Amino acid sequence: MKPFKMLVLIITVISLCCGCVDYVELSERAIVKAIGIDYLPDKKVYRISMQYFNQGGEGSQNQIDKTQDNVIKCVGEGENIFDAAKNASLLAAKDLLMSENKIIIIGSELQKYDLELTLEFFIGNYHSHPQAFVVAAENTAEELLDIRFKEGTTSSQRLSNLIKNTASEGKGKYRYPYEIMATLQSSTESAFLPLLKITRQKTDATVQKEQSGGGQTNPAGAAQQDEQGEKTITVDGAVIFSDRTAKGRVSADDATAVQLLNAEINEFSFAVNIEEYAKPSVTLTQITHSVKADVKDGKAVFDIKINAYGNLSSRGVIGENDTEAVIRVASLSEEKIESIVKNSVTKIKNEYGCDVFGFENILRQSCTEFYFNNRDDMAKIIRSADFNVDAAVDLFSLGLQSY
Amino acid sequence: MTKISNRQLVIAFLVSRLSTEMIVTPGEMIKYGADRYWAIIAAKLVILALYLPVIFLTVRFKGDSAITACIRRNRIFGAAVGIVMAVSLTLVAAQTVMSIQHYVTDTLLNTIWSAAGIAVLIAASAYGAYKGLSAVTRSAVFASAVFALLILLIGVTMWDKADFTYIYPYFIEDGSFFVKCTLSEISSNSEILIFAVLCDKVRSKPHRTVLYYLPILLLLLELVNFIYNLILGPYLSNVEYPLYIISSLSDVVIFQRLDGIDAIVWLMCGLIKTALLIYCAADIFSKVSGSDKKNIFIVVYSLVLFGICLVISSNRAYYDYFTNLMNSGIAVFAAGFLLPTAALIFGKGVKRKKEEQNETV
């Protein structure tokens, strides 16, 4: 009995001694909220920019001043991303805590290199937040992190809300690192990242950073900025990757098509071009899709079916009992969806050789024998595959139904 | 002597095996595709065959374990069998402790001093073994409940992230991987050693433990493998701790990530397995020596186990050699099959009254 009582006593005493050993206080950690990674080809180094939570607000050390952006940016350069992150930590003079990071932005230059190697830094680091959104920058990732928003406790909160909202509107689904790693394992080594762009708009969402000497806001500069509008960030289209590297940029419609064939869309609105009814707006909800694969004459064929329910969110001049008009709007909505999907699949699959639609998985599931017999040529087979698109839209508005 | 029910031992075995699924199975043995489903089935059939000598032993020598049956025939023979069994158990225990330590270092505490981690793990397991078989199996029930909760939460929260296009019907794609995976699955079933030692601790019909345990385990492993494939898809082949990654992707309102719960579950499972192994070693000692100083043996044995872990983990070459040796299934085959077979053939049971009367006549 005695040795065990001693053992329990020793373990208890050891566990109580944790305050006596070296440890890092939360306030001494840089709680990273957004990360941007760029590659500098001239210097042949990676540059990492991080927005981390500034705990030194007004009043006490940990008070949050919601009128401020509450983040500080730090940068680091290195031979690889890990090295750059370590250097950023040295410059920030704080230990980096990445478990709260919500956004990973890949700079345009880095998009030309192996995406899997870039994401390996986040995947290999178990402390990194696995549900961070991975997005592409139009130019450098750093310039996006220089723009600070007033909204939210931290500046990056608005950015993550922007990405989420874009997805719920059906303009391009965000991706987590593991989802991208999964699509990169396909024969075409494809990926899809929403594209962040800087635009000038007349809003007051951002914090103006141009300051004159002495830390005072330059009124002249502010006035000039007001006239041109202020720099802000939008999600516009996406970057398409094949063979693990960026192959091109696609429009918002293409991003919608990718989302239609991969994920749920809460809501998707568009205007139907019928002049006589004053271009009514249609809002689709409950959008479902099914893709079936078949092999005909040694060639893969995909049958894409999209079903959606919705309503006329803006009726234009359509009368309450004008069933014929609603049927016509539904028919044109179907044509529009078919056109979006057809154009996007043709462009992304046939031109870029990119399979962000998951066609390979569907072929493997439906035509397993064919898949395993032609596994080595799968990239070519997917690229040259035929496809048919069929959309069915069921509209109802104020009791009017198209079918 | 403390006796436990079949149900308790089944749960303890499931917990023990599930800890291996996460922390011992080599990463490269979990791959995306159909092969692992079949490998799990094939391995369970082989394991059932390997369990047969112990099952027959429990039927032939009622109330005996492989060790007691051998001791009754001849004390030296019994001691030899006991030593081989104890060595095998020690190797499995060392592998388990080092795997937990490796897992903890990789996922949670990457700056932890490994000797301290190993010491704490062994101390906690030794305490479990000291508290006895009944206490360990009761802890296993608790661990299994938390595990079930984890799987339920993963199922609920990851439903929208599941991609059914990742699943496809096929038999065996890669023959060599199938063989390796089957062997790995067989080598992961070290519970057969525990059963060979502890079957005399089961209240009645110990063979039923195996009959319940194997089908439940088969279903559980297939379910877990299905979840891996459904969520991670082809990326599964590249990850080392799939359930940990899936847990970290789960998002519920109260817990933003479930990897903390996952770590606790696997730590509990690993500790329960180690405690069972230490308890078995102590049980062999008391049976062979006839001594009741089991607790002193547990302390000494734990120190020896700690030393073995330190030596093996001190050098990468030793560690790799040791891991390869254990993954070859040698411990399971030698101590889980050959020793019980020897005990079945050469062992001796307690003579029953009827037999004694027949001999007299």
PDB file of C-alpha atoms in Angstrom, chain A residues 238-363:
ATOM      1  CA  ALA A 238     -12.174  32.174 -58.104  1.00  0.00           C
ATOM      2  CA  VAL A 239      -8.759  30.819 -58.997  1.00  0.00           C
ATOM      3  CA  ILE A 240      -8.695  27.396 -60.610  1.00  0.00           C
ATOM      4  CA  PHE A 241      -5.837  24.997 -59.898  1.00  0.00           C
ATOM      5  CA  SER A 242      -4.821  21.974 -61.885  1.00  0.00           C
ATOM      6  CA  ASP A 243      -1.592  19.984 -61.479  1.00  0.00           C
ATOM      7  CA  ARG A 244      -1.486  21.732 -58.096  1.00  0.00           C
ATOM      8  CA  THR A 245      -0.769  25.138 -59.619  1.00  0.00           C
ATOM      9  CA  ALA A 246      -3.032  28.034 -60.588  1.00  0.00           C
ATOM     10  CA  LYS A 247      -4.270  27.725 -64.147  1.00  0.00           C
ATOM     11  CA  GLY A 248      -6.560  30.722 -64.387  1.00  0.00           C
ATOM     12  CA  ARG A 249      -9.191  32.943 -62.911  1.00  0.00           C
ATOM     13  CA  VAL A 250     -12.866  32.386 -63.414  1.00  0.00           C
ATOM     14  CA  SER A 251     -15.932  34.577 -63.011  1.00  0.00           C
ATOM     15  CA  ALA A 252     -18.542  34.639 -60.266  1.00  0.00           C
ATOM     16  CA  ASP A 253     -20.870  32.608 -62.518  1.00  0.00           C
ATOM     17  CA  ASP A 254     -18.228  29.887 -62.778  1.00  0.00           C
ATOM     18  CA  ALA A 255     -17.839  29.940 -59.012  1.00  0.00           C
ATOM     19  CA  THR A 256     -21.614  29.506 -58.771  1.00  0.00           C
ATOM     20  CA  ALA A 257     -21.476  26.507 -61.100  1.00  0.00           C
ATOM     21  CA  VAL A 258     -18.774  24.859 -58.992  1.00  0.00           C
ATOM     22  CA  GLN A 259     -20.879  25.431 -55.899  1.00  0.00           C
ATOM     23  CA  LEU A 260     -24.027  24.141 -57.607  1.00  0.00           C
ATOM     24  CA  LEU A 261     -22.310  20.837 -58.370  1.00  0.00           C
ATOM     25  CA  ASN A 262     -20.501  20.436 -55.084  1.00  0.00           C
ATOM     26  CA  ALA A 263     -22.225  21.978 -52.158  1.00  0.00           C
ATOM     27  CA  GLU A 264     -25.408  23.392 -50.815  1.00  0.00           C
ATOM     28  CA  ILE A 265     -26.508  26.872 -51.761  1.00  0.00           C
ATOM     29  CA  ASN A 266     -28.855  28.488 -49.292  1.00  0.00           C
ATOM     30  CA  GLU A 267     -30.083  31.015 -51.754  1.00  0.00           C
ATOM     31  CA  PHE A 268     -29.298  32.017 -55.325  1.00  0.00           C
ATOM     32  CA  SER A 269     -30.850  35.107 -56.867  1.00  0.00           C
ATOM     33  CA  PHE A 270     -30.726  36.462 -60.390  1.00  0.00           C
ATOM     34  CA  ALA A 271     -32.729  38.648 -62.723  1.00  0.00           C
ATOM     35  CA  VAL A 272     -34.512  37.101 -65.702  1.00  0.00           C
ATOM     36  CA  ASN A 273     -34.123  39.129 -68.817  1.00  0.00           C
ATOM     37  CA  ILE A 274     -37.743  39.635 -69.929  1.00  0.00           C
ATOM     38  CA  GLU A 275     -38.257  43.272 -70.833  1.00  0.00           C
ATOM     39  CA  GLU A 276     -42.026  43.031 -71.066  1.00  0.00           C
ATOM     40  CA  TYR A 277     -42.237  41.909 -67.425  1.00  0.00           C
ATOM     41  CA  ALA A 278     -39.651  44.507 -66.256  1.00  0.00           C
ATOM     42  CA  LYS A 279     -36.923  41.904 -65.587  1.00  0.00           C
ATOM     43  CA  PRO A 280     -38.329  40.030 -62.589  1.00  0.00           C
ATOM     44  CA  SER A 281     -35.956  38.618 -59.979  1.00  0.00           C
ATOM     45  CA  VAL A 282     -35.918  34.948 -59.089  1.00  0.00           C
ATOM     46  CA  THR A 283     -34.650  33.582 -55.790  1.00  0.00           C
ATOM     47  CA  LEU A 284     -33.936  29.878 -55.756  1.00  0.00           C
ATOM     48  CA  THR A 285     -33.798  27.854 -52.599  1.00  0.00           C
ATOM     49  CA  GLN A 286     -33.646  24.097 -51.958  1.00  0.00           C
ATOM     50  CA  ILE A 287     -31.253  23.559 -54.815  1.00  0.00           C
ATOM     51  CA  THR A 288     -30.208  19.954 -55.250  1.00  0.00           C
ATOM     52  CA  HIS A 289     -28.047  18.297 -57.836  1.00  0.00           C
ATOM     53  CA  SER A 290     -27.279  14.830 -59.070  1.00  0.00           C
ATOM     54  CA  VAL A 291     -24.518  13.751 -61.389  1.00  0.00           C
ATOM     55  CA  LYS A 292     -24.511  10.339 -63.004  1.00  0.00           C
ATOM     56  CA  ALA A 293     -21.657   8.902 -64.993  1.00  0.00           C
ATOM     57  CA  ASP A 294     -21.786   6.458 -67.847  1.00  0.00           C
ATOM     58  CA  VAL A 295     -19.380   5.161 -70.456  1.00  0.00           C
ATOM     59  CA  LYS A 296     -20.415   5.342 -74.094  1.00  0.00           C
ATOM     60  CA  ASP A 297     -18.063   4.183 -76.849  1.00  0.00           C
ATOM     61  CA  GLY A 298     -15.143   4.270 -74.442  1.00  0.00           C
ATOM     62  CA  LYS A 299     -15.891   7.842 -73.470  1.00  0.00           C
ATOM     63  CA  ALA A 300     -17.152   9.062 -70.122  1.00  0.00           C
ATOM     64  CA  VAL A 301     -20.455  10.923 -70.151  1.00  0.00           C
ATOM     65  CA  PHE A 302     -21.842  12.862 -67.209  1.00  0.00           C
ATOM     66  CA  ASP A 303     -25.528  13.613 -66.807  1.00  0.00           C
ATOM     67  CA  ILE A 304     -25.977  16.634 -64.591  1.00  0.00           C
ATOM     68  CA  LYS A 305     -29.411  17.338 -63.165  1.00  0.00           C
ATOM     69  CA  ILE A 306     -30.229  20.383 -61.092  1.00  0.00           C
ATOM     70  CA  ASN A 307     -33.537  20.798 -59.293  1.00  0.00           C
ATOM     71  CA  ALA A 308     -34.548  23.964 -57.550  1.00  0.00           C
ATOM     72  CA  TYR A 309     -37.538  25.474 -55.872  1.00  0.00           C
ATOM     73  CA  GLY A 310     -37.905  29.204 -55.606  1.00  0.00           C
ATOM     74  CA  ASN A 311     -40.034  32.245 -55.973  1.00  0.00           C
ATOM     75  CA  LEU A 312     -40.297  35.539 -57.759  1.00  0.00           C
ATOM     76  CA  SER A 313     -38.629  37.824 -55.279  1.00  0.00           C
ATOM     77  CA  SER A 314     -39.390  40.838 -57.444  1.00  0.00           C
ATOM     78  CA  ARG A 315     -42.440  40.280 -59.618  1.00  0.00           C
ATOM     79  CA  GLY A 316     -41.930  43.205 -61.996  1.00  0.00           C
ATOM     80  CA  VAL A 317     -45.279  43.621 -63.681  1.00  0.00           C
ATOM     81  CA  ILE A 318     -46.398  40.011 -63.501  1.00  0.00           C
ATOM     82  CA  GLY A 319     -49.975  39.844 -62.353  1.00  0.00           C
ATOM     83  CA  GLU A 320     -51.077  37.740 -59.433  1.00  0.00           C
ATOM     84  CA  ASN A 321     -52.829  35.129 -61.551  1.00  0.00           C
ATOM     85  CA  ASP A 322     -50.534  35.238 -64.544  1.00  0.00           C
ATOM     86  CA  THR A 323     -49.554  31.579 -64.557  1.00  0.00           C
ATOM     87  CA  GLU A 324     -48.259  31.754 -68.101  1.00  0.00           C
ATOM     88  CA  ALA A 325     -45.741  34.454 -67.152  1.00  0.00           C
ATOM     89  CA  VAL A 326     -44.466  32.473 -64.186  1.00  0.00           C
ATOM     90  CA  ILE A 327     -44.031  29.390 -66.373  1.00  0.00           C
ATOM     91  CA  ARG A 328     -42.068  31.497 -68.823  1.00  0.00           C
ATOM     92  CA  VAL A 329     -39.869  32.900 -66.042  1.00  0.00           C
ATOM     93  CA  ALA A 330     -39.267  29.373 -64.733  1.00  0.00           C
ATOM     94  CA  SER A 331     -38.326  28.195 -68.199  1.00  0.00           C
ATOM     95  CA  LEU A 332     -35.877  31.064 -68.661  1.00  0.00           C
ATOM     96  CA  SER A 333     -34.462  30.412 -65.189  1.00  0.00           C
ATOM     97  CA  GLU A 334     -33.806  26.819 -66.220  1.00  0.00           C
ATOM     98  CA  GLU A 335     -32.070  28.035 -69.353  1.00  0.00           C
ATOM     99  CA  LYS A 336     -29.962  30.428 -67.318  1.00  0.00           C
ATOM    100  CA  ILE A 337     -28.837  27.734 -64.870  1.00  0.00           C
ATOM    101  CA  GLU A 338     -28.116  25.318 -67.712  1.00  0.00           C
ATOM    102  CA  SER A 339     -26.126  27.994 -69.481  1.00  0.00           C
ATOM    103  CA  ILE A 340     -24.102  28.868 -66.353  1.00  0.00           C
ATOM    104  CA  VAL A 341     -23.264  25.224 -65.709  1.00  0.00           C
ATOM    105  CA  LYS A 342     -22.530  24.355 -69.358  1.00  0.00           C
ATOM    106  CA  ASN A 343     -20.226  27.327 -69.894  1.00  0.00           C
ATOM    107  CA  SER A 344     -18.413  26.786 -66.645  1.00  0.00           C
ATOM    108  CA  VAL A 345     -17.910  23.057 -67.064  1.00  0.00           C
ATOM    109  CA  THR A 346     -16.683  23.593 -70.619  1.00  0.00           C
ATOM    110  CA  LYS A 347     -14.275  26.283 -69.543  1.00  0.00           C
ATOM    111  CA  ILE A 348     -12.993  24.706 -66.314  1.00  0.00           C
ATOM    112  CA  LYS A 349     -12.910  21.063 -67.355  1.00  0.00           C
ATOM    113  CA  ASN A 350     -12.152  21.214 -71.054  1.00  0.00           C
ATOM    114  CA  GLU A 351      -9.966  24.304 -71.216  1.00  0.00           C
ATOM    115  CA  TYR A 352      -8.123  24.166 -67.888  1.00  0.00           C
ATOM    116  CA  GLY A 353      -8.257  20.373 -67.476  1.00  0.00           C
ATOM    117  CA  CYS A 354      -9.432  20.911 -63.945  1.00  0.00           C
ATOM    118  CA  ASP A 355     -11.857  18.654 -62.077  1.00  0.00           C
ATOM    119  CA  VAL A 356     -13.252  20.782 -59.263  1.00  0.00           C
ATOM    120  CA  PHE A 357     -16.694  19.280 -59.871  1.00  0.00           C
ATOM    121  CA  GLY A 358     -15.735  15.879 -58.469  1.00  0.00           C
ATOM    122  CA  PHE A 359     -16.369  14.053 -61.776  1.00  0.00           C
ATOM    123  CA  GLU A 360     -13.594  11.571 -61.069  1.00  0.00           C
ATOM    124  CA  ASN A 361     -15.243  10.464 -57.800  1.00  0.00           C
ATOM    125  CA  ILE A 362     -18.559  10.002 -59.581  1.00  0.00           C
ATOM    126  CA  LEU A 363     -16.949   8.005 -62.383  1.00  0.00           C
TER     127      LEU A 363
END
